Amino acid sequence: MIELRNPTEIEQMRPAGLFVAEVLTALTEAADVGVNLLELDGLAHRMIKERGAESCYIDYHPSFGAMPFGKVLCTSVNDAVLHGLPHDYRLRDGDLLSVDFACSVDGWVADSAVSLVVGTPRPEDLALIEVTERALVAAIGQATVGNRLGDVSHAIGEVARAAGLGINLQFGGHGVGRTMHGDPHVPNDGRPGRGLRLEPGLVIAIEPWFLATTDRIYTDADGWTLRSADGSRGAHSEHTVAITSDGPLVLTARS
Ligand code: MG
C-alpha cells in the first residue's frame, strides 16, 4: 500500500533525515586505512544510542536472512555492493567502501547510502562512484509532482547506460515512512511516462547501485553480503526524498 504524508508529517520526518546524514558524515570522516568495519558499526551504534534513535537493521530478519542482521549499518567493500554485514576487517589502502544506514527517529525512518575510497583511489573506482551519484541526482530531478515513477527509474538507467554499465533490477529503491521498506518499489531502470503518478507526500528512497563490469550478484557465505559475480567493484548512492508541491525535498542531504 502506498501511503502519502501530509506536510506536517514530512516536517516530522526531517529529524530522521538530518540524523542519518549526520551519521553518514561521521562515518565517511572516520573511514580510513586501518579502521575496522566493526569500529564503524560501533560508532554508528553509539550515535544511535545518544540520539535515542532506533536501528532499522539490528533486528532486521527478512525471509531470506538466516538470522537477524545484528549490526546497525551495511558496510560493503570492493566486490561487495549491498547488504554488507560488518565483520572483523581493517580497511586497506584503495578499498572502495559503501555504507548504507537507516534508522528511525521519533517513529520516522530515513535511509541513505554513500560510497567512498579510503587511502589512494583508483581512477576507475572514483568514476564508478561518480556515476552512481550522478544517477541519483538525475533521478531526484525527476521526482516531481505529475511525473511518473518510470521517469525516476529511467533517469537512473539512462545514466548507467551512457556510462556503459549494466543494471541489476533485483534490488532498488522503496517507499519510506514508519518502516524502512514500503511501497512503491523504485527500480533502477524503467520506461519514461509509465507507472505510478507522483503525488505530493510520496516519500521514497532512491538508490542506484552499479557494478563495474557485470550486472550479476551472488550472496556471500555470511548470508547477507551481496557481491559481484565477476569480482569487479560496486558503488551505491542513496537518499530519502519527499515529493512535494515545491519539488523534491532530499531529507538525508549532507551539508
Ligand atoms: Mg539504504
mmCIF file of C-alpha atoms and ligand atoms in Angstrom:
data_model
loop_
_atom_site.group_PDB
_atom_site.id
_atom_site.type_symbol
_atom_site.label_atom_id
_atom_site.label_comp_id
_atom_site.label_asym_id
_atom_site.label_seq_id
_atom_site.Cartn_x
_atom_site.Cartn_y
_atom_site.Cartn_z
ATOM 1 C CA MET A 1 0.000 0.000 0.000
ATOM 2 C CA ILE A 2 1.302 3.439 -0.917
ATOM 3 C CA GLU A 3 0.963 5.985 1.873
ATOM 4 C CA LEU A 4 1.144 9.723 1.285
ATOM 5 C CA ARG A 5 2.384 12.030 4.053
ATOM 6 C CA ASN A 6 0.850 15.405 4.744
ATOM 7 C CA PRO A 7 3.131 18.460 5.109
ATOM 8 C CA THR A 8 3.131 18.132 8.915
ATOM 9 C CA GLU A 9 4.307 14.535 8.648
ATOM 10 C CA ILE A 10 7.005 15.496 6.131
ATOM 11 C CA GLU A 11 8.235 18.062 8.678
ATOM 12 C CA GLN A 12 8.219 15.325 11.325
ATOM 13 C CA MET A 13 10.451 13.191 9.075
ATOM 14 C CA ARG A 14 13.144 15.865 8.838
ATOM 15 C CA PRO A 15 14.953 14.984 12.110
ATOM 16 C CA ALA A 16 15.381 11.373 10.976
ATOM 17 C CA GLY A 17 16.825 12.561 7.663
ATOM 18 C CA LEU A 18 19.178 15.002 9.360
ATOM 19 C CA PHE A 19 20.357 12.384 11.825
ATOM 20 C CA VAL A 20 21.024 9.783 9.122
ATOM 21 C CA ALA A 21 23.006 12.422 7.213
ATOM 22 C CA GLU A 22 24.955 13.267 10.374
ATOM 23 C CA VAL A 23 25.856 9.614 10.987
ATOM 24 C CA LEU A 24 26.955 9.078 7.377
ATOM 25 C CA THR A 25 29.107 12.210 7.553
ATOM 26 C CA ALA A 26 30.743 10.918 10.754
ATOM 27 C CA LEU A 27 31.316 7.519 9.135
ATOM 28 C CA THR A 28 32.872 8.975 5.986
ATOM 29 C CA GLU A 29 35.204 11.027 8.187
ATOM 30 C CA ALA A 30 36.100 8.006 10.331
ATOM 31 C CA ALA A 31 36.614 5.560 7.449
ATOM 32 C CA ASP A 32 40.337 5.312 6.768
ATOM 33 C CA VAL A 33 43.096 2.828 6.089
ATOM 34 C CA GLY A 34 43.398 0.528 9.129
ATOM 35 C CA VAL A 35 39.934 1.231 10.507
ATOM 36 C CA ASN A 36 37.913 -1.893 11.266
ATOM 37 C CA LEU A 37 34.383 -2.230 9.864
ATOM 38 C CA LEU A 38 33.274 -3.180 13.385
ATOM 39 C CA GLU A 39 34.585 0.178 14.659
ATOM 40 C CA LEU A 40 32.426 1.974 12.081
ATOM 41 C CA ASP A 41 29.418 -0.063 13.217
ATOM 42 C CA GLY A 42 30.277 0.769 16.839
ATOM 43 C CA LEU A 43 30.461 4.488 16.061
ATOM 44 C CA ALA A 44 27.028 4.426 14.434
ATOM 45 C CA HIS A 45 25.650 2.367 17.318
ATOM 46 C CA ARG A 46 26.900 4.922 19.871
ATOM 47 C CA MET A 47 25.389 7.795 17.893
ATOM 48 C CA ILE A 48 22.037 5.940 17.725
ATOM 49 C CA LYS A 49 22.036 5.455 21.499
ATOM 50 C CA GLU A 50 22.991 9.077 22.224
ATOM 51 C CA ARG A 51 20.242 10.337 19.921
ATOM 52 C CA GLY A 52 17.604 7.957 21.311
ATOM 53 C CA ALA A 53 17.068 6.684 17.777
ATOM 54 C CA GLU A 54 16.203 3.145 16.776
ATOM 55 C CA SER A 55 18.167 0.995 14.329
ATOM 56 C CA CYS A 56 16.235 -0.406 11.370
ATOM 57 C CA TYR A 57 18.875 -3.057 10.764
ATOM 58 C CA ILE A 58 19.823 -4.707 14.031
ATOM 59 C CA ASP A 59 16.670 -6.848 14.331
ATOM 60 C CA TYR A 60 16.054 -6.999 10.586
ATOM 61 C CA HIS A 61 15.178 -10.582 9.720
ATOM 62 C CA PRO A 62 13.562 -10.992 6.292
ATOM 63 C CA SER A 63 12.618 -14.417 4.946
ATOM 64 C CA PHE A 64 15.937 -14.706 3.071
ATOM 65 C CA GLY A 65 18.057 -13.942 6.152
ATOM 66 C CA ALA A 66 19.478 -16.837 8.131
ATOM 67 C CA MET A 67 19.315 -14.797 11.361
ATOM 68 C CA PRO A 68 18.682 -11.184 12.453
ATOM 69 C CA PHE A 69 21.203 -8.795 10.890
ATOM 70 C CA GLY A 70 22.701 -7.865 14.273
ATOM 71 C CA LYS A 71 24.527 -4.667 13.172
ATOM 72 C CA VAL A 72 23.346 -1.094 12.617
ATOM 73 C CA LEU A 73 24.919 -0.465 9.203
ATOM 74 C CA CYS A 74 25.791 -2.154 5.986
ATOM 75 C CA THR A 75 29.458 -1.951 5.038
ATOM 76 C CA SER A 76 30.159 -3.299 1.553
ATOM 77 C CA VAL A 77 33.807 -3.372 0.463
ATOM 78 C CA ASN A 78 35.139 -3.680 -3.097
ATOM 79 C CA ASP A 79 33.274 -6.531 -4.862
ATOM 80 C CA ALA A 80 30.555 -6.302 -2.179
ATOM 81 C CA VAL A 81 27.934 -3.720 -3.123
ATOM 82 C CA LEU A 82 24.823 -4.142 -0.952
ATOM 83 C CA HIS A 83 23.844 -5.503 2.473
ATOM 84 C CA GLY A 84 27.462 -5.930 3.569
ATOM 85 C CA LEU A 85 27.469 -7.371 7.074
ATOM 86 C CA PRO A 86 30.108 -5.529 9.152
ATOM 87 C CA HIS A 87 32.796 -8.006 10.195
ATOM 88 C CA ASP A 88 36.314 -8.035 11.580
ATOM 89 C CA TYR A 89 38.097 -6.402 8.645
ATOM 90 C CA ARG A 90 40.530 -3.479 8.624
ATOM 91 C CA LEU A 91 40.171 -1.208 5.602
ATOM 92 C CA ARG A 92 43.157 -1.294 3.254
ATOM 93 C CA ASP A 93 44.651 1.368 1.023
ATOM 94 C CA GLY A 94 42.435 1.819 -2.040
ATOM 95 C CA ASP A 95 39.391 -0.058 -0.708
ATOM 96 C CA LEU A 96 36.048 1.069 -2.108
ATOM 97 C CA LEU A 97 33.578 1.210 0.789
ATOM 98 C CA SER A 98 29.811 1.595 0.506
ATOM 99 C CA VAL A 99 27.977 2.449 3.717
ATOM 100 C CA ASP A 100 24.200 2.121 3.906
ATOM 101 C CA PHE A 101 22.438 3.389 7.025
ATOM 102 C CA ALA A 102 18.796 3.631 8.047
ATOM 103 C CA CYS A 103 17.263 4.378 11.401
ATOM 104 C CA SER A 104 14.119 5.666 12.995
ATOM 105 C CA VAL A 105 13.876 8.961 14.921
ATOM 106 C CA ASP A 106 10.600 9.863 16.644
ATOM 107 C CA GLY A 107 8.961 6.988 14.772
ATOM 108 C CA TRP A 108 10.013 8.075 11.284
ATOM 109 C CA VAL A 109 12.615 6.339 9.154
ATOM 110 C CA ALA A 110 15.290 7.768 6.865
ATOM 111 C CA ASP A 111 17.620 5.700 4.678
ATOM 112 C CA SER A 112 20.763 6.790 2.847
ATOM 113 C CA ALA A 113 23.970 5.371 1.423
ATOM 114 C CA VAL A 114 27.312 6.669 0.225
ATOM 115 C CA SER A 115 30.412 5.168 -1.394
ATOM 116 C CA LEU A 116 33.989 6.323 -0.910
ATOM 117 C CA VAL A 117 37.570 5.199 -1.345
ATOM 118 C CA VAL A 118 39.960 5.037 1.607
ATOM 119 C CA GLY A 119 43.589 5.943 1.009
ATOM 120 C CA THR A 120 44.809 6.088 -2.593
ATOM 121 C CA PRO A 121 41.898 5.859 -5.042
ATOM 122 C CA ARG A 122 41.933 4.042 -8.367
ATOM 123 C CA PRO A 123 40.539 6.363 -11.066
ATOM 124 C CA GLU A 124 38.038 3.717 -12.203
ATOM 125 C CA ASP A 125 36.615 3.491 -8.668
ATOM 126 C CA LEU A 126 36.143 7.254 -8.457
ATOM 127 C CA ALA A 127 34.450 7.130 -11.874
ATOM 128 C CA LEU A 128 32.074 4.364 -10.746
ATOM 129 C CA ILE A 129 31.122 6.301 -7.610
ATOM 130 C CA GLU A 130 30.602 9.440 -9.691
ATOM 131 C CA VAL A 131 28.182 7.597 -11.992
ATOM 132 C CA THR A 132 26.048 6.356 -9.078
ATOM 133 C CA GLU A 133 25.973 9.883 -7.634
ATOM 134 C CA ARG A 134 25.060 11.381 -10.991
ATOM 135 C CA ALA A 135 22.307 8.786 -11.468
ATOM 136 C CA LEU A 136 20.926 9.683 -8.037
ATOM 137 C CA VAL A 137 20.918 13.410 -8.837
ATOM 138 C CA ALA A 138 19.220 12.738 -12.189
ATOM 139 C CA ALA A 139 16.565 10.562 -10.525
ATOM 140 C CA ILE A 140 15.890 13.139 -7.809
ATOM 141 C CA GLY A 141 15.429 15.716 -10.569
ATOM 142 C CA GLN A 142 12.582 13.591 -11.958
ATOM 143 C CA ALA A 143 10.919 13.135 -8.535
ATOM 144 C CA THR A 144 8.414 15.896 -9.168
ATOM 145 C CA VAL A 145 4.634 16.095 -8.888
ATOM 146 C CA GLY A 146 2.965 14.981 -12.124
ATOM 147 C CA ASN A 147 5.878 12.853 -13.293
ATOM 148 C CA ARG A 148 5.645 9.091 -13.079
ATOM 149 C CA LEU A 149 7.773 6.589 -11.246
ATOM 150 C CA GLY A 150 9.070 5.372 -14.613
ATOM 151 C CA ASP A 151 10.615 8.810 -15.150
ATOM 152 C CA VAL A 152 12.638 8.444 -11.929
ATOM 153 C CA SER A 153 13.708 4.893 -12.808
ATOM 154 C CA HIS A 154 14.504 5.783 -16.411
ATOM 155 C CA ALA A 155 16.769 8.644 -15.290
ATOM 156 C CA ILE A 156 18.897 6.128 -13.373
ATOM 157 C CA GLY A 157 19.030 3.652 -16.238
ATOM 158 C CA GLU A 158 19.929 6.324 -18.742
ATOM 159 C CA VAL A 159 22.977 7.458 -16.746
ATOM 160 C CA ALA A 160 24.119 3.866 -16.285
ATOM 161 C CA ARG A 161 23.769 3.001 -19.968
ATOM 162 C CA ALA A 162 25.585 6.154 -21.063
ATOM 163 C CA ALA A 163 28.459 5.092 -18.806
ATOM 164 C CA GLY A 164 28.451 1.615 -20.330
ATOM 165 C CA LEU A 165 27.285 -0.040 -17.109
ATOM 166 C CA GLY A 166 24.844 -2.908 -16.741
ATOM 167 C CA ILE A 167 21.847 -2.624 -14.431
ATOM 168 C CA ASN A 168 20.681 -5.241 -11.956
ATOM 169 C CA LEU A 169 16.971 -4.911 -11.160
ATOM 170 C CA GLN A 170 16.884 -7.359 -8.235
ATOM 171 C CA PHE A 171 17.252 -4.560 -5.678
ATOM 172 C CA GLY A 172 16.170 -0.947 -5.922
ATOM 173 C CA GLY A 173 14.551 1.897 -4.030
ATOM 174 C CA HIS A 174 11.418 1.773 -1.925
ATOM 175 C CA GLY A 175 8.834 3.741 -0.033
ATOM 176 C CA VAL A 176 9.989 5.047 3.363
ATOM 177 C CA GLY A 177 7.837 6.056 6.321
ATOM 178 C CA ARG A 178 7.134 4.440 9.668
ATOM 179 C CA THR A 179 9.127 1.440 8.436
ATOM 180 C CA MET A 180 12.198 1.096 6.226
ATOM 181 C CA HIS A 181 10.682 -0.762 3.275
ATOM 182 C CA GLY A 182 7.292 0.231 1.908
ATOM 183 C CA ASP A 183 5.608 0.573 -1.445
ATOM 184 C CA PRO A 184 6.313 1.544 -4.108
ATOM 185 C CA HIS A 185 9.337 -0.345 -5.347
ATOM 186 C CA VAL A 186 11.618 2.084 -7.220
ATOM 187 C CA PRO A 187 13.522 0.100 -9.874
ATOM 188 C CA ASN A 188 16.878 1.335 -11.139
ATOM 189 C CA ASP A 189 15.587 1.356 -14.708
ATOM 190 C CA GLY A 190 12.214 1.899 -16.287
ATOM 191 C CA ARG A 191 10.180 3.448 -19.048
ATOM 192 C CA PRO A 192 9.547 7.185 -19.020
ATOM 193 C CA GLY A 193 5.915 8.225 -18.681
ATOM 194 C CA ARG A 194 4.927 4.863 -17.181
ATOM 195 C CA GLY A 195 3.971 3.695 -13.730
ATOM 196 C CA LEU A 196 2.718 5.408 -10.606
ATOM 197 C CA ARG A 197 1.897 9.096 -10.918
ATOM 198 C CA LEU A 198 3.953 11.031 -8.369
ATOM 199 C CA GLU A 199 1.867 12.972 -5.859
ATOM 200 C CA PRO A 200 2.823 15.363 -3.064
ATOM 201 C CA GLY A 201 3.608 13.420 0.106
ATOM 202 C CA LEU A 202 5.159 10.375 -1.527
ATOM 203 C CA VAL A 203 8.426 9.607 0.276
ATOM 204 C CA ILE A 204 10.861 7.239 -1.427
ATOM 205 C CA ALA A 205 14.412 6.044 -1.049
ATOM 206 C CA ILE A 206 16.147 6.255 -4.427
ATOM 207 C CA GLU A 207 19.253 4.093 -4.587
ATOM 208 C CA PRO A 208 21.255 3.498 -7.748
ATOM 209 C CA TRP A 209 23.994 0.895 -7.360
ATOM 210 C CA PHE A 210 26.215 -0.359 -10.125
ATOM 211 C CA LEU A 211 28.996 -2.867 -10.689
ATOM 212 C CA ALA A 212 31.990 -2.064 -12.883
ATOM 213 C CA THR A 213 31.839 -4.965 -15.354
ATOM 214 C CA THR A 214 28.792 -7.142 -14.593
ATOM 215 C CA ASP A 215 25.143 -6.898 -13.618
ATOM 216 C CA ARG A 216 25.144 -10.183 -11.712
ATOM 217 C CA ILE A 217 25.495 -10.718 -7.976
ATOM 218 C CA TYR A 218 25.681 -13.593 -5.519
ATOM 219 C CA THR A 219 25.185 -13.867 -1.767
ATOM 220 C CA ASP A 220 28.295 -14.301 0.357
ATOM 221 C CA ALA A 221 28.551 -17.229 2.812
ATOM 222 C CA ASP A 222 27.616 -14.787 5.616
ATOM 223 C CA GLY A 223 24.050 -14.953 4.274
ATOM 224 C CA TRP A 224 23.771 -11.193 3.691
ATOM 225 C CA THR A 225 26.577 -9.538 1.748
ATOM 226 C CA LEU A 226 25.871 -9.249 -1.982
ATOM 227 C CA ARG A 227 28.952 -9.455 -4.210
ATOM 228 C CA SER A 228 29.559 -9.039 -7.911
ATOM 229 C CA ALA A 229 29.630 -12.277 -9.900
ATOM 230 C CA ASP A 230 32.947 -11.396 -11.557
ATOM 231 C CA GLY A 231 34.775 -9.800 -8.631
ATOM 232 C CA SER A 232 34.500 -6.294 -10.064
ATOM 233 C CA ARG A 233 33.806 -3.440 -7.688
ATOM 234 C CA GLY A 234 30.463 -1.813 -6.911
ATOM 235 C CA ALA A 235 29.200 1.560 -5.722
ATOM 236 C CA HIS A 236 25.924 2.722 -4.180
ATOM 237 C CA SER A 237 24.312 6.146 -3.605
ATOM 238 C CA GLU A 238 21.009 6.633 -1.822
ATOM 239 C CA HIS A 239 18.822 9.419 -0.475
ATOM 240 C CA THR A 240 15.384 9.540 1.089
ATOM 241 C CA VAL A 241 13.346 12.028 -0.924
ATOM 242 C CA ALA A 242 9.944 13.569 -0.235
ATOM 243 C CA ILE A 243 7.964 14.641 -3.285
ATOM 244 C CA THR A 244 6.337 17.982 -2.502
ATOM 245 C CA SER A 245 4.470 20.635 -4.439
ATOM 246 C CA ASP A 246 7.656 22.728 -4.093
ATOM 247 C CA GLY A 247 9.756 19.993 -5.711
ATOM 248 C CA PRO A 248 11.820 17.112 -4.378
ATOM 249 C CA LEU A 249 12.979 17.503 -0.780
ATOM 250 C CA VAL A 250 16.138 15.475 -0.036
ATOM 251 C CA LEU A 251 15.589 14.593 3.611
ATOM 252 C CA THR A 252 19.009 12.939 4.010
ATOM 253 C CA ALA A 253 21.074 15.690 2.319
ATOM 254 C CA ARG A 254 24.558 16.007 3.845
ATOM 255 C CA SER A 255 25.856 19.512 4.345
HETATM 256 MG MG MG B 1 19.548 2.115 2.424
#
